[in-house]
Amino acid sequence: MLALLAALTISAAGARAPALAQIPTTTQAQPQLTIPKFDLPDSGLVWRSAAHPQQFFDATGHRAAVFGHQDGRLEAWVYPVKILHGFHLEFQPEGAVEPIRGDACLEQVITRPESTTLVYVTAQFTVRQIIWVPLDEQAIVMFFDVDSATPLTISAKFVPDFKPMWPASFGGQNSHWDEQLKAFGLSDITGKPTAFIGSPQISAYTQHMDWALKEGELVFQLRATPEQAREQFLPIAIAGSMESEQKARENYLRVLSNARALYEQRAAHSRDFLASTIQIETLDATLNRAIAWSKVAIDSGWVCHPTFGCGLVAGYGPADTSERPGFAWWFGGDALMSSWALEDAGDFDGALQALRFLKARQRADGKIMHEMSQSVDLVDWFGKFPFAYYHADTTPMYIYSVDQYYERTGDSAFLREFWPSVKKAYEYCVSTVDPADGLMDNTKAGLAAVEVGVLRGKVTKDIYLEGFWLAAVDSIYSLAVAQRDQSIVTEALDRGHKVTSSLEQKWWNPNERYFAFGLAADGSRADMLGNWPSVMLSLTREIKYETAQTESAALASPEIATDWGARWLSNKSPFYDPVSYNNGTAWPFMNTFVSWAEYNAGNSLAGFQSLRATAALTGIQSPGYMPEHMNGDRFLPGERSVPHQLFSSVGVLVPAVRGLLGLNVLATPELNSKTQIVTLAPRLPANWHSIRFSNAAINYGTISGEIRREIRKTSATLALRGGSTPIELRLELPIPLGAQVRRVMVDGKAETFKMTQRGDVSAAIVETTLPAHLEAIAEFDGGIEIVPPPIDPAPGERGSSLKIIHTTLTDEHHLEIELAGLGGRTYSLDFVSQFPQLTAGDLHVTKTPAGFRLEVPFNGGDYSTRTIRLSF
């Protein structure tokens, strides 16, 4: 067999294969490393799917990563260097004339937070390629778990790259065979940056000239007998170092020698992270799955640099033949949004690290970094390249994000540490403000809503930037109160009034009833309907409620709302393009703000539809993860979408916690006060009887609980664990619209309560100090609730679901609902109600066990709206 391998052979495609050198079985210089099989521990979360060649997979650590396609081809990075691409496998059972291509027998992809397993299956063998990255090593490891009745040869083929991440470059790359390690070595002319790719069990390898980077593929082979396969994993290791060949050699040997312990550490990290962070259990399996994976997606984004430390990158995607792997470098805005999700998950240490990483990169004038490549120390990134600070929105977002961390933790030492940086960021923002209206000017501050396309340069101020600016002014006021900095308190208060007044008076289109996209250089309003106003409606409560509710209805309209998220721009705009990066695609990260804004405005049905549409995107392009953006017209990822984008997963976790669960935390503004005010205002869909949660973090303590819905009763059971400070609780027990509350009981005693009713939200509010355990019950009579219409698009389909745009309880016997549906279709709309009867004009109403079902027809061909009036 070895003689055959050493000769020139004919491949399955009929082309000549490279000459392979044999490895003598008696060589003593090479390390004799074997990895006995062991039961692989796991983190408890798994995603199994049939292999789909067009989809992505990855395996990531803090210092290395694998990015691949589900045809089995992958690329390997030991940061910041792309080691290879096009890695793929062929299998040849003993006695077979031709090898079997891996892509021809790849059947299944098993994704876990700690590894990705590709399962190759034929009638003769099953091979599981377990790809994983040690958490903090500059290395990648593959285990091959082989089940074959005959000896099996596995050929690994790849194209060497040895190129640093965009935009840097090496000169004089070369490759060689290292006999001792049984590995290919890659280096540059200096001999310092080095990588090794190999295995102690290589039986043959490509012969090639040393000191030249091999053109085309390199090949090595592993041979496993049935006996060996039963006892051992066949390993492949890829390791590197930017320091020296010796360091790369040490890394390579260390990961092979400690493979079991490193794998166990990798699995334990994910298992502990999942267990210690927030758990939310709903009656919707798709949503539950998306919430769990959203935590993993964000935690996977930590990348560490030997000089600059550890920060959150933006996402992962294949570079293929280039040196830009998705967005696997550090982006300020993406990391800040991810910090909110980490706080909601309860990972305060992670959120703090994300903020400190950006504080350390703050420019002298206060501006916060937009992006930084992993090859930052190989080029003059902050001098000759224009990308580091060219976005405007990151700086006000930073101010808001610091305030969010302080609100959630009440950590006064944190605030004292960050206060000088926050003041510098605020001063920078003020330096870009137009004194005439108090708003930040894009021409001074940089890009915000639009980076490319026909909208770029159309306005001097855009609503996306101003939303973050309004949130920043709000936040600097709160932080200044906590720090007793009266000069900033007074200034921020006045500035906030001016910003709000300018937006409400100059940016509101009173005829079309939405906020404009921006202002042109001549001061005229750019009246384009889009999802950008959702930023200020979600991050602040400064806009008048009636205006916010009207804008939320525009966000829920079919011009903006698809069945998979909100478009950047109305599909009726002359600028709309469903495949344009900025002019019409639907971005999950913007669904964060849309869903959140809808919940804030009392439009919880639209908020839930937005959240559910986002959750359903989990896994559409990469198992467990979320795409960067979606097509505006059809249910499929955008043409240039990065398949694992971190801030897309924020669009699940943040609205689930702050909207659906209604958990929000406010630190009291007094300096050094540790008291916190916690609001719990769950907005359960009418057809859910319960929602459970645990490990909701506040001030280093946690709240767990369950909200239950029964006939004529809503109850909440809460438990507080840990924490050293008083918790003031504002509990909003959800009540059906039009219901009459008889009483509210807290721990068996009647409690004073207030009622709130906004849009489709009605609740009985009790305010109390949260003890270790609390049970609250609201009893009521009557009432009616709307069941959210289902959203379940198939790949390639256009949107078709029934949309609830706005709901108004006009009096105790009448409810008005504005709906949108496709012309020519009749939709069923379900209600949960204890009312004895329901009428809706001439519409057909059917009694159901839970309440009523209404049949709502629509005329025309496209989406149209209609308002129905219910009487009960």
PDB file of C-alpha atoms in Angstrom, residues 511-617:
ATOM      1  CA  ASN A 511     -49.081  63.944   6.938  1.00  0.00           C
ATOM      2  CA  GLU A 512     -47.495  60.509   6.567  1.00  0.00           C
ATOM      3  CA  ARG A 513     -47.081  60.193  10.357  1.00  0.00           C
ATOM      4  CA  TYR A 514     -43.515  58.943  10.687  1.00  0.00           C
ATOM      5  CA  PHE A 515     -40.077  60.340  11.495  1.00  0.00           C
ATOM      6  CA  ALA A 516     -38.022  61.331   8.458  1.00  0.00           C
ATOM      7  CA  PHE A 517     -34.687  59.725   7.661  1.00  0.00           C
ATOM      8  CA  GLY A 518     -32.770  62.961   8.016  1.00  0.00           C
ATOM      9  CA  LEU A 519     -32.124  66.549   7.057  1.00  0.00           C
ATOM     10  CA  ALA A 520     -30.407  67.717   3.881  1.00  0.00           C
ATOM     11  CA  ALA A 521     -27.743  70.415   3.769  1.00  0.00           C
ATOM     12  CA  ASP A 522     -30.356  73.096   3.071  1.00  0.00           C
ATOM     13  CA  GLY A 523     -32.355  72.061   6.156  1.00  0.00           C
ATOM     14  CA  SER A 524     -35.098  70.335   4.174  1.00  0.00           C
ATOM     15  CA  ARG A 525     -36.512  67.096   5.510  1.00  0.00           C
ATOM     16  CA  ALA A 526     -35.574  63.807   3.787  1.00  0.00           C
ATOM     17  CA  ASP A 527     -38.925  62.054   4.043  1.00  0.00           C
ATOM     18  CA  MET A 528     -38.016  58.393   3.724  1.00  0.00           C
ATOM     19  CA  LEU A 529     -39.849  55.825   5.834  1.00  0.00           C
ATOM     20  CA  GLY A 530     -37.454  53.323   7.407  1.00  0.00           C
ATOM     21  CA  ASN A 531     -36.740  51.418  10.589  1.00  0.00           C
ATOM     22  CA  TRP A 532     -34.063  53.860  11.873  1.00  0.00           C
ATOM     23  CA  PRO A 533     -36.362  55.828  14.262  1.00  0.00           C
ATOM     24  CA  SER A 534     -36.707  52.642  16.321  1.00  0.00           C
ATOM     25  CA  VAL A 535     -33.309  53.437  17.898  1.00  0.00           C
ATOM     26  CA  MET A 536     -34.529  56.515  19.797  1.00  0.00           C
ATOM     27  CA  LEU A 537     -37.880  54.862  20.629  1.00  0.00           C
ATOM     28  CA  SER A 538     -36.161  51.845  22.173  1.00  0.00           C
ATOM     29  CA  LEU A 539     -33.243  53.509  23.975  1.00  0.00           C
ATOM     30  CA  THR A 540     -35.186  56.467  25.404  1.00  0.00           C
ATOM     31  CA  ARG A 541     -38.657  57.426  26.558  1.00  0.00           C
ATOM     32  CA  GLU A 542     -38.195  61.102  25.657  1.00  0.00           C
ATOM     33  CA  ILE A 543     -40.462  61.153  22.595  1.00  0.00           C
ATOM     34  CA  LYS A 544     -44.129  61.790  23.397  1.00  0.00           C
ATOM     35  CA  TYR A 545     -46.012  58.531  23.888  1.00  0.00           C
ATOM     36  CA  GLU A 546     -48.635  59.302  21.235  1.00  0.00           C
ATOM     37  CA  THR A 547     -45.903  60.048  18.682  1.00  0.00           C
ATOM     38  CA  ALA A 548     -43.954  56.931  19.643  1.00  0.00           C
ATOM     39  CA  GLN A 549     -47.048  54.768  19.320  1.00  0.00           C
ATOM     40  CA  THR A 550     -47.819  56.186  15.883  1.00  0.00           C
ATOM     41  CA  GLU A 551     -44.224  55.570  14.748  1.00  0.00           C
ATOM     42  CA  SER A 552     -44.383  52.013  16.108  1.00  0.00           C
ATOM     43  CA  ALA A 553     -47.421  51.430  13.907  1.00  0.00           C
ATOM     44  CA  ALA A 554     -45.364  52.566  10.901  1.00  0.00           C
ATOM     45  CA  LEU A 555     -42.644  50.075  11.909  1.00  0.00           C
ATOM     46  CA  ALA A 556     -45.258  47.293  12.031  1.00  0.00           C
ATOM     47  CA  SER A 557     -46.663  48.142   8.586  1.00  0.00           C
ATOM     48  CA  PRO A 558     -45.903  45.825   5.659  1.00  0.00           C
ATOM     49  CA  GLU A 559     -43.842  48.575   4.031  1.00  0.00           C
ATOM     50  CA  ILE A 560     -41.226  47.930   6.718  1.00  0.00           C
ATOM     51  CA  ALA A 561     -42.138  44.641   8.424  1.00  0.00           C
ATOM     52  CA  THR A 562     -41.386  41.451   6.539  1.00  0.00           C
ATOM     53  CA  ASP A 563     -41.914  37.932   7.894  1.00  0.00           C
ATOM     54  CA  TRP A 564     -38.197  37.834   8.771  1.00  0.00           C
ATOM     55  CA  GLY A 565     -37.563  41.329  10.144  1.00  0.00           C
ATOM     56  CA  ALA A 566     -37.720  45.027   9.409  1.00  0.00           C
ATOM     57  CA  ARG A 567     -36.402  46.530   6.190  1.00  0.00           C
ATOM     58  CA  TRP A 568     -33.967  49.430   6.343  1.00  0.00           C
ATOM     59  CA  LEU A 569     -36.228  51.293   3.931  1.00  0.00           C
ATOM     60  CA  SER A 570     -39.874  51.143   2.862  1.00  0.00           C
ATOM     61  CA  ASN A 571     -40.461  48.937  -0.154  1.00  0.00           C
ATOM     62  CA  LYS A 572     -42.461  51.821  -1.645  1.00  0.00           C
ATOM     63  CA  SER A 573     -39.508  54.202  -1.621  1.00  0.00           C
ATOM     64  CA  PRO A 574     -37.927  55.087  -4.985  1.00  0.00           C
ATOM     65  CA  PHE A 575     -34.569  54.256  -3.376  1.00  0.00           C
ATOM     66  CA  TYR A 576     -35.665  50.774  -2.277  1.00  0.00           C
ATOM     67  CA  ASP A 577     -33.582  47.838  -3.473  1.00  0.00           C
ATOM     68  CA  PRO A 578     -34.178  44.448  -1.786  1.00  0.00           C
ATOM     69  CA  VAL A 579     -30.592  43.290  -2.313  1.00  0.00           C
ATOM     70  CA  SER A 580     -28.829  46.566  -1.518  1.00  0.00           C
ATOM     71  CA  TYR A 581     -26.654  46.506   1.583  1.00  0.00           C
ATOM     72  CA  ASN A 582     -28.188  49.730   2.945  1.00  0.00           C
ATOM     73  CA  ASN A 583     -31.258  50.438   0.823  1.00  0.00           C
ATOM     74  CA  GLY A 584     -33.759  47.730   1.604  1.00  0.00           C
ATOM     75  CA  THR A 585     -32.295  44.594   3.152  1.00  0.00           C
ATOM     76  CA  ALA A 586     -33.575  43.448   6.564  1.00  0.00           C
ATOM     77  CA  TRP A 587     -30.976  43.328   9.334  1.00  0.00           C
ATOM     78  CA  PRO A 588     -31.543  41.269  12.502  1.00  0.00           C
ATOM     79  CA  PHE A 589     -29.587  43.760  14.596  1.00  0.00           C
ATOM     80  CA  MET A 590     -32.113  46.461  13.676  1.00  0.00           C
ATOM     81  CA  ASN A 591     -34.879  44.100  14.777  1.00  0.00           C
ATOM     82  CA  THR A 592     -33.399  44.607  18.259  1.00  0.00           C
ATOM     83  CA  PHE A 593     -34.544  48.213  18.181  1.00  0.00           C
ATOM     84  CA  VAL A 594     -37.783  47.615  16.259  1.00  0.00           C
ATOM     85  CA  SER A 595     -39.094  44.918  18.603  1.00  0.00           C
ATOM     86  CA  TRP A 596     -37.901  46.812  21.678  1.00  0.00           C
ATOM     87  CA  ALA A 597     -39.515  50.059  20.456  1.00  0.00           C
ATOM     88  CA  GLU A 598     -42.802  48.281  19.749  1.00  0.00           C
ATOM     89  CA  TYR A 599     -42.854  46.786  23.243  1.00  0.00           C
ATOM     90  CA  ASN A 600     -42.051  50.225  24.726  1.00  0.00           C
ATOM     91  CA  ALA A 601     -44.933  51.815  22.807  1.00  0.00           C
ATOM     92  CA  GLY A 602     -47.522  49.326  24.047  1.00  0.00           C
ATOM     93  CA  ASN A 603     -47.559  47.531  20.703  1.00  0.00           C
ATOM     94  CA  SER A 604     -46.552  44.191  22.187  1.00  0.00           C
ATOM     95  CA  LEU A 605     -48.239  42.078  19.500  1.00  0.00           C
ATOM     96  CA  ALA A 606     -46.077  43.683  16.815  1.00  0.00           C
ATOM     97  CA  GLY A 607     -43.122  43.477  19.186  1.00  0.00           C
ATOM     98  CA  PHE A 608     -43.610  39.749  19.597  1.00  0.00           C
ATOM     99  CA  GLN A 609     -44.006  39.236  15.844  1.00  0.00           C
ATOM    100  CA  SER A 610     -40.718  41.101  15.302  1.00  0.00           C
ATOM    101  CA  LEU A 611     -38.961  39.040  17.980  1.00  0.00           C
ATOM    102  CA  ARG A 612     -40.353  35.751  16.680  1.00  0.00           C
ATOM    103  CA  ALA A 613     -39.389  36.595  13.098  1.00  0.00           C
ATOM    104  CA  THR A 614     -35.829  37.291  14.238  1.00  0.00           C
ATOM    105  CA  ALA A 615     -35.613  34.114  16.310  1.00  0.00           C
ATOM    106  CA  ALA A 616     -36.619  32.036  13.289  1.00  0.00           C
ATOM    107  CA  LEU A 617     -33.478  33.213  11.480  1.00  0.00           C
TER     108      LEU A 617
END
